[in-house]
Amino acid sequence: MYAAHPVLLFSRGKSEERADGQVTSASGSGVYFESGNSEIVYQPLALGFANRSAVLFELNDYDKCVQDIETAISCGYPRILHCKLLERKAKCFIAQRRKAEALKIIETALETLLSLPLDETKRKSSQETLQQLYKQCQIQSLEDSSNTPTCKSDFPSSCVKGYLQKYKTRKPPLLPDPSANIPSLSNKVQLAFSPTQGRFLVAKSDILPGEVLIVEEGYSRVLNLDSHLKTHCSGCLAPCTVPLPCPCCPMVIFCSKECQERELALYHGQECNTLATLAALDIGYNSVLAFRILMQTTYSQLKEMVPIFQEEVLNMPAEKLGFNRNGIYDSSEYRPIFHLVTNKESHSALELFIRCAMAFVLLKLLEKSHHFFINADGTVFTPSQEDILLSGSTLFTHMMNLPCNVHAISELVVVENNYRQSSYQDVGSGVFGVLSLTNHSCNPAATRICYGSAMVLRAMRHIPAGTEITDSYGEFYLTTPPESRQAVLLRQYYFTCKCDPCRLWPFYND
């Protein structure tokens, strides 16, 4: 993480920036090594990736091993040692039954040997090893599966298998029958509205226990800056044992090249030079999330959209806010996030002042970063008073609506020798436009499950048609007395809970 890295370029629309903060002009999209850097040898980094590939090979994690080998070579691994890495790569392909690719790699390694300045003894030894591997590959009855998905062989021991599986994040289930106008929501659920409850979700038809009601990736998310930046991927928030670091800062890691490239282009490339300050300020995850939402949205989009959204607040009924011009409530868009309830009228003057102060600090960081106030053509500009007011007031809106709508992203920590002590721990937080439509109950009808950064809502019991689909905001009738539950909910969410356990039931322990 601390080794010198090749400079990466990442593109956002028309503008293109280096990951070290300098703006350049070029076309295309994605993230890639800057041209000309291939001649520079980043040997400590290359050796680190090469040595880790040896460990991954012993763990039989062949895909990650090959990835580290390729990265080591691209970072300037000494050419005189290339054959050693190519041999290891060929062994990975043999273990994965990728015969054609293995043979091609061995042939490349044999050709490379001829051009290397080695003494004859070492050259002959390496040639014999590669030729033996080539014969082994030919005589084995291996299916040529170069056009089929790769498969890992059995792990060498249950201990290693358990270690690797422990950190594997499952993919979320597919939503069987999505709603036509709310894509992250099941078609068995519909949006309802009342003046007292606001927007809420209701079952259109009977729902059985375990049915998937929401599958949502959300608009933005962030890891806890104090504890999880070096253990979890900053892209998908999954546990990460084979990390790829940011090329410009030693603070964050990514689980794959895909996550690294996507998140550098989407937001980390812009917030890289301010993340250490955000962590040092320690002003809460809602502030970090608000900062990221604006970075991710970009100022040019904000300037175009926010006046439209403010007009919608004045002229549209509350139940229609968040739907785009095509009548779709898409939680991957910024519109639903802007229109989440703020409860502004319930805040005290002191609470509003504190949120204003936080918004001011975040605004100064946006300005100092030189990555936010950028024109559509990629040029940095000095913001006018109008630009400052637009950005600051938008930050202030999020400082009000995030505390009531952010969902914790957690993972189950399994205690293998005493499973009853297993527990969930929060690794980050995210803003989910559809999940935020659920109301609270101390005896909820559904429960949230995290799959990395994705969130799934499943029914916990039979939910008859016409019944509200409720979630828990963290208070349950089984564990907390009703007076304490209501006090917490009133303080944070500004409502007095009137669910059945609060109105009718005695406390469970009594």
Short mmCIF file of C-alpha atoms in Angstrom, two decimals:
data_model
loop_
_atom_site.label_atom_id
_atom_site.label_comp_id
_atom_site.label_asym_id
_atom_site.label_seq_id
_atom_site.Cartn_x
_atom_site.Cartn_y
_atom_site.Cartn_z
CA MET A 1 0.00 0.00 0.00
CA TYR A 2 2.92 2.35 0.69
CA ALA A 3 5.00 1.38 -2.37
CA ALA A 4 5.35 3.83 -5.27
CA HIS A 5 2.71 3.12 -7.94
CA PRO A 6 2.48 3.90 -11.66
CA VAL A 7 0.26 6.92 -12.24
CA LEU A 8 -3.24 5.97 -13.34
CA LEU A 9 -5.54 7.99 -15.56
CA PHE A 10 -9.27 7.94 -15.06
CA SER A 11 -11.94 9.51 -17.21
CA ARG A 12 -15.24 11.13 -16.22
CA GLY A 13 -17.12 12.08 -19.36
CA LYS A 14 -15.19 14.71 -21.32
CA SER A 15 -12.58 15.41 -18.64
CA GLU A 16 -9.67 13.20 -17.78
CA GLU A 17 -7.61 13.37 -14.63
CA ARG A 18 -4.52 11.72 -13.24
CA ALA A 19 -5.02 9.89 -9.98
CA ASP A 20 -2.44 12.25 -8.44
CA GLY A 21 -4.74 15.22 -9.03
CA GLN A 22 -3.49 16.77 -12.28
CA VAL A 23 -6.01 17.32 -15.05
CA THR A 24 -5.12 16.24 -18.59
CA SER A 25 -6.99 16.30 -21.87
CA ALA A 26 -7.71 12.98 -23.58
CA SER A 27 -10.59 10.88 -24.79
CA GLY A 28 -11.99 7.53 -23.73
CA SER A 29 -13.19 6.19 -20.41
CA GLY A 30 -12.08 3.89 -17.64
CA VAL A 31 -8.78 3.64 -15.77
CA TYR A 32 -5.42 2.72 -17.23
CA PHE A 33 -1.67 3.20 -16.79
CA GLU A 34 -0.36 6.50 -18.12
CA SER A 35 1.54 6.04 -21.40
CA GLY A 36 5.30 6.08 -20.96
CA ASN A 37 5.21 4.72 -17.41
CA SER A 38 5.87 1.17 -18.62
CA GLU A 39 9.59 1.97 -18.78
CA ILE A 40 9.71 2.95 -15.11
CA VAL A 41 10.45 0.06 -12.77
CA TYR A 42 8.36 0.10 -9.60
CA GLN A 43 10.39 -2.78 -8.21
CA PRO A 44 9.20 -2.86 -4.54
CA LEU A 45 5.58 -2.94 -5.73
CA ALA A 46 6.33 -5.54 -8.42
CA LEU A 47 8.18 -7.77 -5.94
CA GLY A 48 5.30 -7.48 -3.48
CA PHE A 49 2.76 -8.68 -6.03
CA ALA A 50 5.08 -11.46 -7.25
CA ASN A 51 5.74 -12.77 -3.74
CA ARG A 52 2.06 -12.65 -2.87
CA SER A 53 1.29 -14.67 -6.02
CA ALA A 54 3.45 -17.47 -4.55
CA VAL A 55 1.34 -17.49 -1.38
CA LEU A 56 -1.89 -17.51 -3.39
CA PHE A 57 -0.59 -20.41 -5.49
CA GLU A 58 0.01 -22.44 -2.32
CA LEU A 59 -3.54 -21.58 -1.20
CA ASN A 60 -4.84 -22.81 -4.59
CA ASP A 61 -6.46 -19.41 -5.23
CA TYR A 62 -5.41 -19.53 -8.89
CA ASP A 63 -7.45 -16.62 -10.29
CA LYS A 64 -5.97 -14.18 -7.74
CA CYS A 65 -2.51 -15.69 -8.26
CA VAL A 66 -2.68 -15.03 -12.02
CA GLN A 67 -3.94 -11.50 -11.37
CA ASP A 68 -0.96 -10.76 -9.10
CA ILE A 69 1.49 -12.23 -11.64
CA GLU A 70 0.12 -10.01 -14.41
CA THR A 71 0.20 -6.94 -12.14
CA ALA A 72 3.79 -7.68 -11.08
CA ILE A 73 4.93 -7.88 -14.70
CA SER A 74 3.07 -4.68 -15.66
CA CYS A 75 4.75 -2.85 -12.72
CA GLY A 76 8.27 -3.68 -13.92
CA TYR A 77 9.11 -7.03 -12.32
CA PRO A 78 12.76 -7.78 -13.26
CA ARG A 79 12.82 -9.31 -16.73
CA ILE A 80 15.52 -11.77 -15.73
CA LEU A 81 12.99 -13.38 -13.34
CA HIS A 82 9.99 -13.43 -15.69
CA CYS A 83 10.30 -17.17 -16.39
CA LYS A 84 9.67 -17.97 -12.74
CA LEU A 85 6.36 -16.10 -12.83
CA LEU A 86 5.36 -17.56 -16.21
CA GLU A 87 6.01 -21.06 -14.87
CA ARG A 88 3.74 -20.34 -11.89
CA LYS A 89 1.07 -18.92 -14.20
CA ALA A 90 1.22 -22.06 -16.37
CA LYS A 91 0.76 -24.24 -13.26
CA CYS A 92 -2.33 -22.21 -12.35
CA PHE A 93 -3.83 -22.84 -15.81
CA ILE A 94 -3.00 -26.56 -15.58
CA ALA A 95 -4.76 -26.78 -12.19
CA GLN A 96 -7.78 -25.04 -13.73
CA ARG A 97 -7.81 -27.41 -16.72
CA ARG A 98 -7.01 -24.61 -19.16
CA LYS A 99 -4.64 -26.68 -21.30
CA ALA A 100 -4.29 -24.44 -24.35
CA GLU A 101 -3.45 -21.36 -22.25
CA ALA A 102 -0.94 -23.35 -20.17
CA LEU A 103 0.89 -24.60 -23.27
CA LYS A 104 1.02 -21.09 -24.73
CA ILE A 105 2.50 -19.64 -21.52
CA ILE A 106 5.18 -22.36 -21.37
CA GLU A 107 6.11 -21.69 -25.01
CA THR A 108 6.40 -17.97 -24.24
CA ALA A 109 8.60 -18.72 -21.22
CA LEU A 110 10.92 -20.93 -23.30
CA GLU A 111 11.29 -18.17 -25.92
CA THR A 112 11.97 -15.59 -23.18
CA LEU A 113 14.74 -17.77 -21.74
CA LEU A 114 16.75 -17.52 -24.96
CA SER A 115 16.95 -13.72 -24.75
CA LEU A 116 17.85 -13.45 -21.05
CA PRO A 117 21.48 -12.85 -19.92
CA LEU A 118 21.71 -16.03 -17.82
CA ASP A 119 24.64 -18.35 -17.35
CA GLU A 120 24.21 -21.67 -19.13
CA THR A 121 23.69 -23.69 -15.96
CA LYS A 122 20.68 -21.59 -14.85
CA ARG A 123 19.31 -21.41 -18.39
CA LYS A 124 19.51 -25.19 -18.81
CA SER A 125 17.89 -25.82 -15.42
CA SER A 126 14.99 -23.50 -16.24
CA GLN A 127 14.55 -25.03 -19.70
CA GLU A 128 14.40 -28.54 -18.24
CA THR A 129 11.78 -27.48 -15.71
CA LEU A 130 9.61 -25.82 -18.37
CA GLN A 131 9.99 -28.72 -20.84
CA GLN A 132 9.00 -31.18 -18.15
CA LEU A 133 5.95 -29.07 -17.36
CA TYR A 134 5.13 -28.90 -21.08
CA LYS A 135 5.24 -32.71 -21.40
CA GLN A 136 3.16 -33.12 -18.26
CA CYS A 137 0.57 -30.76 -19.71
CA GLN A 138 0.47 -32.66 -23.02
CA ILE A 139 0.17 -36.20 -21.65
CA GLN A 140 -2.45 -35.41 -19.02
CA SER A 141 -6.02 -35.98 -20.11
CA LEU A 142 -7.04 -32.37 -19.69
CA GLU A 143 -10.18 -31.02 -21.26
CA ASP A 144 -9.35 -27.96 -23.36
CA SER A 145 -11.63 -25.57 -21.54
CA SER A 146 -10.16 -22.27 -22.71
CA ASN A 147 -13.62 -21.19 -23.84
CA THR A 148 -15.39 -22.31 -20.67
CA PRO A 149 -15.47 -20.79 -17.19
CA THR A 150 -12.50 -21.63 -14.98
CA CYS A 151 -12.86 -23.93 -12.00
CA LYS A 152 -10.71 -24.14 -8.89
CA SER A 153 -9.33 -27.46 -7.71
CA ASP A 154 -9.96 -28.74 -4.20
CA PHE A 155 -8.27 -26.77 -1.44
CA PRO A 156 -5.34 -28.53 0.23
CA SER A 157 -6.89 -28.50 3.70
CA SER A 158 -10.11 -27.65 5.49
CA CYS A 159 -8.23 -24.94 7.39
CA VAL A 160 -7.24 -23.06 4.23
CA LYS A 161 -10.66 -23.63 2.68
CA GLY A 162 -12.34 -22.21 5.78
CA TYR A 163 -10.06 -19.16 5.77
CA LEU A 164 -10.81 -18.27 2.15
CA GLN A 165 -14.53 -19.05 2.34
CA LYS A 166 -14.87 -17.00 5.53
CA TYR A 167 -14.05 -13.85 3.58
CA LYS A 168 -16.14 -14.63 0.54
CA THR A 169 -19.15 -12.35 0.11
CA ARG A 170 -22.18 -13.93 -1.52
CA LYS A 171 -23.94 -12.28 -4.41
CA PRO A 172 -27.43 -10.92 -3.64
CA PRO A 173 -30.43 -12.86 -4.94
CA LEU A 174 -32.25 -11.66 -8.02
CA LEU A 175 -35.58 -9.92 -7.59
CA PRO A 176 -38.01 -12.45 -9.12
CA ASP A 177 -40.67 -10.02 -10.38
CA PRO A 178 -39.59 -6.34 -10.22
CA SER A 179 -42.09 -3.50 -10.09
CA ALA A 180 -42.55 -1.65 -13.38
CA ASN A 181 -42.02 1.84 -11.88
CA ILE A 182 -39.75 0.99 -8.89
CA PRO A 183 -37.17 -1.47 -10.31
CA SER A 184 -35.60 -2.38 -6.93
CA LEU A 185 -39.00 -3.31 -5.47
CA SER A 186 -40.99 -6.54 -5.87
CA ASN A 187 -44.16 -6.35 -7.94
CA LYS A 188 -45.98 -7.79 -4.90
CA VAL A 189 -45.41 -4.46 -3.12
CA GLN A 190 -46.80 -1.01 -3.85
CA LEU A 191 -46.10 2.50 -2.63
CA ALA A 192 -48.79 4.17 -0.49
CA PHE A 193 -49.09 7.60 1.16
CA SER A 194 -50.92 9.20 4.05
CA PRO A 195 -50.54 12.65 5.65
CA THR A 196 -49.60 11.09 9.02
CA GLN A 197 -47.27 8.33 7.82
CA GLY A 198 -45.85 9.89 4.68
CA ARG A 199 -44.78 7.34 2.04
CA PHE A 200 -44.82 3.66 3.02
CA LEU A 201 -44.94 0.20 1.44
CA VAL A 202 -47.95 -2.12 1.35
CA ALA A 203 -48.38 -5.72 0.18
CA LYS A 204 -50.40 -5.90 -3.08
CA SER A 205 -50.91 -9.66 -2.58
CA ASP A 206 -50.16 -12.22 0.11
CA ILE A 207 -46.43 -12.53 0.81
CA LEU A 208 -44.87 -15.68 2.26
CA PRO A 209 -42.04 -15.83 4.81
CA GLY A 210 -38.63 -15.55 3.16
CA GLU A 211 -39.83 -13.85 -0.03
CA VAL A 212 -37.48 -11.20 -1.44
CA LEU A 213 -39.15 -7.77 -1.43
CA ILE A 214 -36.28 -5.36 -2.21
CA VAL A 215 -32.86 -5.84 -3.81
CA GLU A 216 -31.00 -2.53 -3.91
CA GLU A 217 -27.43 -1.43 -4.53
CA GLY A 218 -28.16 2.13 -3.45
CA TYR A 219 -26.82 5.45 -4.65
CA SER A 220 -23.78 5.88 -2.43
CA ARG A 221 -22.01 4.14 0.46
CA VAL A 222 -18.90 4.54 2.58
CA LEU A 223 -16.79 2.37 4.89
CA ASN A 224 -16.26 3.34 8.51
CA LEU A 225 -13.14 5.48 8.25
CA ASP A 226 -11.85 4.55 11.68
CA SER A 227 -11.69 0.78 11.42
CA HIS A 228 -12.41 -0.85 8.09
CA LEU A 229 -10.50 1.01 5.36
CA LYS A 230 -7.62 -1.50 5.40
CA THR A 231 -9.72 -4.67 5.73
CA HIS A 232 -12.63 -4.07 3.32
CA CYS A 233 -12.96 -3.04 -0.31
CA SER A 234 -13.85 0.64 -0.64
CA GLY A 235 -15.85 -0.22 -3.75
CA CYS A 236 -18.19 -3.08 -2.81
CA LEU A 237 -17.49 -3.00 0.98
CA ALA A 238 -16.73 -6.75 1.01
CA PRO A 239 -13.98 -8.24 3.23
CA CYS A 240 -10.74 -8.23 1.27
CA THR A 241 -7.82 -10.63 1.86
CA VAL A 242 -6.03 -10.03 -1.48
CA PRO A 243 -6.21 -6.23 -1.80
CA LEU A 244 -5.30 -3.89 -4.61
CA PRO A 245 -4.30 -0.52 -3.12
CA CYS A 246 -5.08 2.95 -4.36
CA PRO A 247 -2.16 4.10 -6.56
CA CYS A 248 -1.94 7.49 -4.85
CA CYS A 249 -2.82 7.05 -1.16
CA PRO A 250 -2.15 4.32 1.42
CA MET A 251 -5.62 4.61 2.97
CA VAL A 252 -7.94 2.38 0.92
CA ILE A 253 -7.94 -1.01 -0.76
CA PHE A 254 -10.01 -2.69 -3.46
CA CYS A 255 -10.90 -6.36 -3.92
CA SER A 256 -10.40 -6.47 -7.70
CA LYS A 257 -9.29 -4.46 -10.70
CA GLU A 258 -12.95 -3.95 -11.60
CA CYS A 259 -13.70 -2.34 -8.23
CA GLN A 260 -10.47 -0.33 -8.32
CA GLU A 261 -11.13 1.10 -11.78
CA ARG A 262 -14.82 1.79 -11.17
CA GLU A 263 -14.36 3.52 -7.83
CA LEU A 264 -11.35 5.59 -8.91
CA ALA A 265 -13.42 6.90 -11.80
CA LEU A 266 -16.62 7.29 -9.76
CA TYR A 267 -15.45 8.98 -6.56
CA HIS A 268 -12.21 7.92 -4.87
CA GLY A 269 -10.10 9.57 -7.54
CA GLN A 270 -11.78 12.85 -6.55
CA GLU A 271 -11.76 12.38 -2.76
CA CYS A 272 -8.32 10.74 -2.49
CA ASN A 273 -6.53 13.92 -1.39
CA THR A 274 -9.18 14.83 1.23
CA LEU A 275 -9.97 11.41 2.76
CA ALA A 276 -7.27 11.70 5.44
CA THR A 277 -8.71 15.07 6.50
CA LEU A 278 -12.24 13.68 6.63
CA ALA A 279 -11.02 10.82 8.82
CA ALA A 280 -9.07 13.17 11.12
CA LEU A 281 -12.04 15.54 11.56
CA ASP A 282 -14.14 12.63 12.88
CA ILE A 283 -17.46 14.41 12.18
CA GLY A 284 -19.51 11.26 11.65
CA TYR A 285 -20.33 8.90 8.80
CA ASN A 286 -23.29 11.03 7.66
CA SER A 287 -20.88 13.88 6.90
CA VAL A 288 -18.55 11.59 4.96
CA LEU A 289 -21.52 10.18 3.04
CA ALA A 290 -22.82 13.68 2.23
CA PHE A 291 -19.36 14.65 0.95
CA ARG A 292 -19.22 11.53 -1.22
CA ILE A 293 -22.73 12.06 -2.61
CA LEU A 294 -21.72 15.48 -3.94
CA MET A 295 -18.36 14.25 -5.27
CA GLN A 296 -20.11 11.37 -6.98
CA THR A 297 -22.82 13.58 -8.47
CA THR A 298 -20.35 16.28 -9.73
CA TYR A 299 -20.97 20.02 -9.64
CA SER A 300 -22.03 20.34 -13.28
CA GLN A 301 -24.83 17.80 -12.68
CA LEU A 302 -25.75 19.45 -9.38
CA LYS A 303 -26.07 22.87 -11.03
CA GLU A 304 -28.35 21.40 -13.67
CA MET A 305 -30.54 19.23 -11.43
CA VAL A 306 -30.97 20.90 -8.02
CA PRO A 307 -33.04 23.88 -9.29
CA ILE A 308 -35.37 21.36 -10.97
CA PHE A 309 -35.65 19.33 -7.76
CA GLN A 310 -36.38 22.47 -5.71
CA GLU A 311 -39.16 23.31 -8.16
CA GLU A 312 -40.56 19.78 -7.74
CA VAL A 313 -40.71 20.23 -3.95
CA LEU A 314 -42.88 23.32 -4.44
CA ASN A 315 -45.20 21.97 -7.13
CA MET A 316 -45.44 18.17 -6.85
CA PRO A 317 -47.44 16.13 -4.31
CA ALA A 318 -45.18 14.53 -1.70
CA GLU A 319 -45.99 10.98 -2.83
CA LYS A 320 -44.63 11.71 -6.33
CA LEU A 321 -41.26 13.12 -5.27
CA GLY A 322 -38.30 11.05 -6.46
CA PHE A 323 -39.94 9.76 -9.65
CA ASN A 324 -38.21 10.87 -12.84
CA ARG A 325 -39.92 12.23 -15.97
CA ASN A 326 -40.56 8.67 -17.17
CA GLY A 327 -42.41 7.85 -13.95
CA ILE A 328 -39.58 5.63 -12.64
CA TYR A 329 -38.28 5.71 -9.06
CA ASP A 330 -34.69 4.63 -9.73
CA SER A 331 -32.51 4.49 -6.62
CA SER A 332 -29.33 4.58 -8.72
CA GLU A 333 -30.26 8.17 -9.65
CA TYR A 334 -29.67 11.25 -7.51
CA ARG A 335 -33.29 12.52 -7.59
CA PRO A 336 -34.73 10.05 -4.99
CA ILE A 337 -31.82 10.78 -2.63
CA PHE A 338 -32.33 14.55 -2.79
CA HIS A 339 -36.05 14.12 -2.05
CA LEU A 340 -35.68 11.94 1.08
CA VAL A 341 -37.47 13.51 4.07
CA THR A 342 -35.43 15.97 6.14
CA ASN A 343 -37.72 16.46 9.20
CA LYS A 344 -36.45 20.05 9.12
CA GLU A 345 -39.48 21.35 11.01
CA SER A 346 -38.69 19.01 13.93
CA HIS A 347 -35.06 20.13 14.39
CA SER A 348 -34.18 22.66 17.07
CA ALA A 349 -32.32 25.85 16.17
CA LEU A 350 -29.15 24.38 17.73
CA GLU A 351 -29.42 21.16 15.67
CA LEU A 352 -29.88 23.18 12.49
CA PHE A 353 -26.89 25.36 13.35
CA ILE A 354 -24.68 22.28 13.94
CA ARG A 355 -25.70 20.83 10.58
CA CYS A 356 -24.97 24.18 8.90
CA ALA A 357 -21.51 24.20 10.47
CA MET A 358 -20.82 20.66 9.22
CA ALA A 359 -22.05 21.59 5.74
CA PHE A 360 -19.71 24.61 5.78
CA VAL A 361 -16.69 22.45 6.67
CA LEU A 362 -17.55 19.94 3.94
CA LEU A 363 -18.01 22.76 1.43
CA LYS A 364 -14.52 24.09 2.22
CA LEU A 365 -13.10 20.59 1.68
CA LEU A 366 -14.87 20.34 -1.69
CA GLU A 367 -13.37 23.68 -2.67
CA LYS A 368 -9.84 22.80 -1.48
CA SER A 369 -9.88 19.41 -3.22
CA HIS A 370 -9.83 21.01 -6.71
CA HIS A 371 -11.91 18.05 -7.90
CA PHE A 372 -15.47 19.30 -7.39
CA PHE A 373 -15.77 22.77 -8.91
CA ILE A 374 -14.93 21.58 -12.43
CA ASN A 375 -16.67 22.57 -15.66
CA ALA A 376 -18.13 19.99 -18.05
CA ASP A 377 -14.97 20.31 -20.18
CA GLY A 378 -12.77 19.37 -17.22
CA THR A 379 -11.33 22.77 -16.26
CA VAL A 380 -11.11 23.79 -12.61
CA PHE A 381 -12.77 27.13 -11.75
CA THR A 382 -13.10 29.39 -8.72
CA PRO A 383 -16.70 29.09 -7.46
CA SER A 384 -18.89 32.17 -7.37
CA GLN A 385 -21.15 33.06 -4.44
CA GLU A 386 -24.01 31.42 -6.36
CA ASP A 387 -21.97 28.21 -6.73
CA ILE A 388 -21.13 28.26 -3.02
CA LEU A 389 -24.76 28.77 -2.00
CA LEU A 390 -26.01 25.98 -4.28
CA SER A 391 -23.44 23.45 -3.07
CA GLY A 392 -23.64 24.47 0.58
CA SER A 393 -27.44 24.37 0.72
CA THR A 394 -27.40 20.94 -0.95
CA LEU A 395 -24.92 19.67 1.64
CA PHE A 396 -27.18 21.12 4.35
CA THR A 397 -30.16 19.24 2.86
CA HIS A 398 -28.20 15.98 3.11
CA MET A 399 -27.03 16.78 6.64
CA MET A 400 -30.74 16.81 7.51
CA ASN A 401 -32.05 13.88 5.46
CA LEU A 402 -29.22 11.38 5.92
CA PRO A 403 -29.55 10.84 9.72
CA CYS A 404 -33.15 9.70 9.18
CA ASN A 405 -32.52 7.59 6.08
CA VAL A 406 -29.02 6.08 6.16
CA HIS A 407 -28.80 2.30 6.61
CA ALA A 408 -25.89 0.56 8.30
CA ILE A 409 -24.04 -1.96 6.15
CA SER A 410 -23.06 -4.91 8.33
CA GLU A 411 -21.61 -8.40 8.15
CA LEU A 412 -22.01 -11.50 10.27
CA VAL A 413 -18.90 -12.28 12.31
CA VAL A 414 -19.01 -16.01 12.98
CA VAL A 415 -17.44 -17.42 16.16
CA GLU A 416 -16.71 -20.90 14.87
CA ASN A 417 -16.25 -22.65 18.23
CA ASN A 418 -19.32 -20.99 19.78
CA TYR A 419 -21.81 -19.94 17.12
CA ARG A 420 -24.18 -18.42 19.70
CA GLN A 421 -21.64 -15.65 20.23
CA SER A 422 -21.70 -14.74 16.52
CA SER A 423 -22.88 -11.20 15.90
CA TYR A 424 -23.34 -8.55 13.26
CA GLN A 425 -20.88 -5.67 13.09
CA ASP A 426 -21.30 -2.46 11.11
CA VAL A 427 -18.60 -1.95 8.49
CA GLY A 428 -20.09 1.10 6.77
CA SER A 429 -23.26 2.89 5.77
CA GLY A 430 -25.19 3.68 2.62
CA VAL A 431 -28.15 5.64 1.32
CA PHE A 432 -30.88 3.51 -0.30
CA GLY A 433 -33.81 5.34 -1.87
CA VAL A 434 -36.23 2.39 -1.88
CA LEU A 435 -35.36 0.91 1.53
CA SER A 436 -35.94 4.39 2.97
CA LEU A 437 -39.62 4.06 2.01
CA THR A 438 -40.22 1.43 4.72
CA ASN A 439 -41.65 2.52 8.06
CA HIS A 440 -40.59 1.21 11.44
CA SER A 441 -42.19 -1.39 13.69
CA CYS A 442 -40.74 -2.85 16.88
CA ASN A 443 -42.09 -6.17 15.57
CA PRO A 444 -41.15 -5.79 11.89
CA ALA A 445 -42.66 -7.78 9.04
CA ALA A 446 -39.36 -7.86 7.11
CA THR A 447 -35.65 -7.82 7.76
CA ARG A 448 -32.60 -6.44 5.96
CA ILE A 449 -29.62 -8.60 4.92
CA CYS A 450 -26.37 -7.19 3.51
CA TYR A 451 -24.46 -8.74 0.62
CA GLY A 452 -21.40 -6.50 0.58
CA SER A 453 -22.76 -3.10 -0.42
CA ALA A 454 -26.06 -4.50 -1.71
CA MET A 455 -29.08 -4.62 0.59
CA VAL A 456 -31.91 -7.16 0.49
CA LEU A 457 -35.26 -6.97 2.32
CA ARG A 458 -36.95 -10.33 3.03
CA ALA A 459 -40.32 -11.09 4.60
CA MET A 460 -39.98 -12.51 8.11
CA ARG A 461 -43.52 -13.83 8.30
CA HIS A 462 -46.74 -14.13 6.31
CA ILE A 463 -47.81 -10.61 5.21
CA PRO A 464 -51.48 -10.52 4.06
CA ALA A 465 -52.50 -8.34 1.11
CA GLY A 466 -53.15 -4.74 2.18
CA THR A 467 -50.82 -4.99 5.19
CA GLU A 468 -47.95 -2.55 5.64
CA ILE A 469 -44.43 -3.89 5.13
CA THR A 470 -42.40 -2.68 8.10
CA ASP A 471 -38.72 -2.79 8.94
CA SER A 472 -36.93 -2.11 12.23
CA TYR A 473 -34.90 1.06 12.66
CA GLY A 474 -32.90 -0.74 15.36
CA GLU A 475 -35.40 -1.07 18.21
CA PHE A 476 -37.06 -4.47 18.91
CA TYR A 477 -39.77 -5.34 21.43
CA LEU A 478 -37.79 -8.44 22.50
CA THR A 479 -34.74 -6.56 23.77
CA THR A 480 -35.76 -3.03 24.79
CA PRO A 481 -38.60 -1.80 27.06
CA PRO A 482 -41.31 0.26 25.25
CA GLU A 483 -40.45 3.54 26.99
CA SER A 484 -36.80 3.27 25.94
CA ARG A 485 -37.72 2.30 22.37
CA GLN A 486 -40.05 5.24 21.95
CA ALA A 487 -37.54 7.70 23.44
CA VAL A 488 -34.79 6.60 21.00
CA LEU A 489 -37.10 6.71 17.97
CA LEU A 490 -38.45 10.14 18.92
CA ARG A 491 -34.95 11.55 19.45
CA GLN A 492 -33.47 10.28 16.17
CA TYR A 493 -36.46 9.92 13.82
CA TYR A 494 -38.94 12.46 15.27
CA PHE A 495 -41.99 10.18 15.62
CA THR A 496 -43.77 8.41 18.45
CA CYS A 497 -44.00 4.72 17.62
CA LYS A 498 -47.56 3.35 17.73
CA CYS A 499 -46.92 -0.24 16.60
CA ASP A 500 -48.76 -3.08 18.36
CA PRO A 501 -45.90 -3.88 20.78
CA CYS A 502 -45.72 -0.21 21.84
CA ARG A 503 -49.51 0.19 22.23
CA LEU A 504 -50.71 -3.22 23.40
CA TRP A 505 -47.99 -5.63 24.48
CA PRO A 506 -46.11 -5.94 27.78
CA PHE A 507 -42.32 -5.97 27.60
CA TYR A 508 -41.12 -9.42 26.54
CA ASN A 509 -38.98 -9.96 29.66
CA ASP A 510 -42.03 -9.27 31.87
#
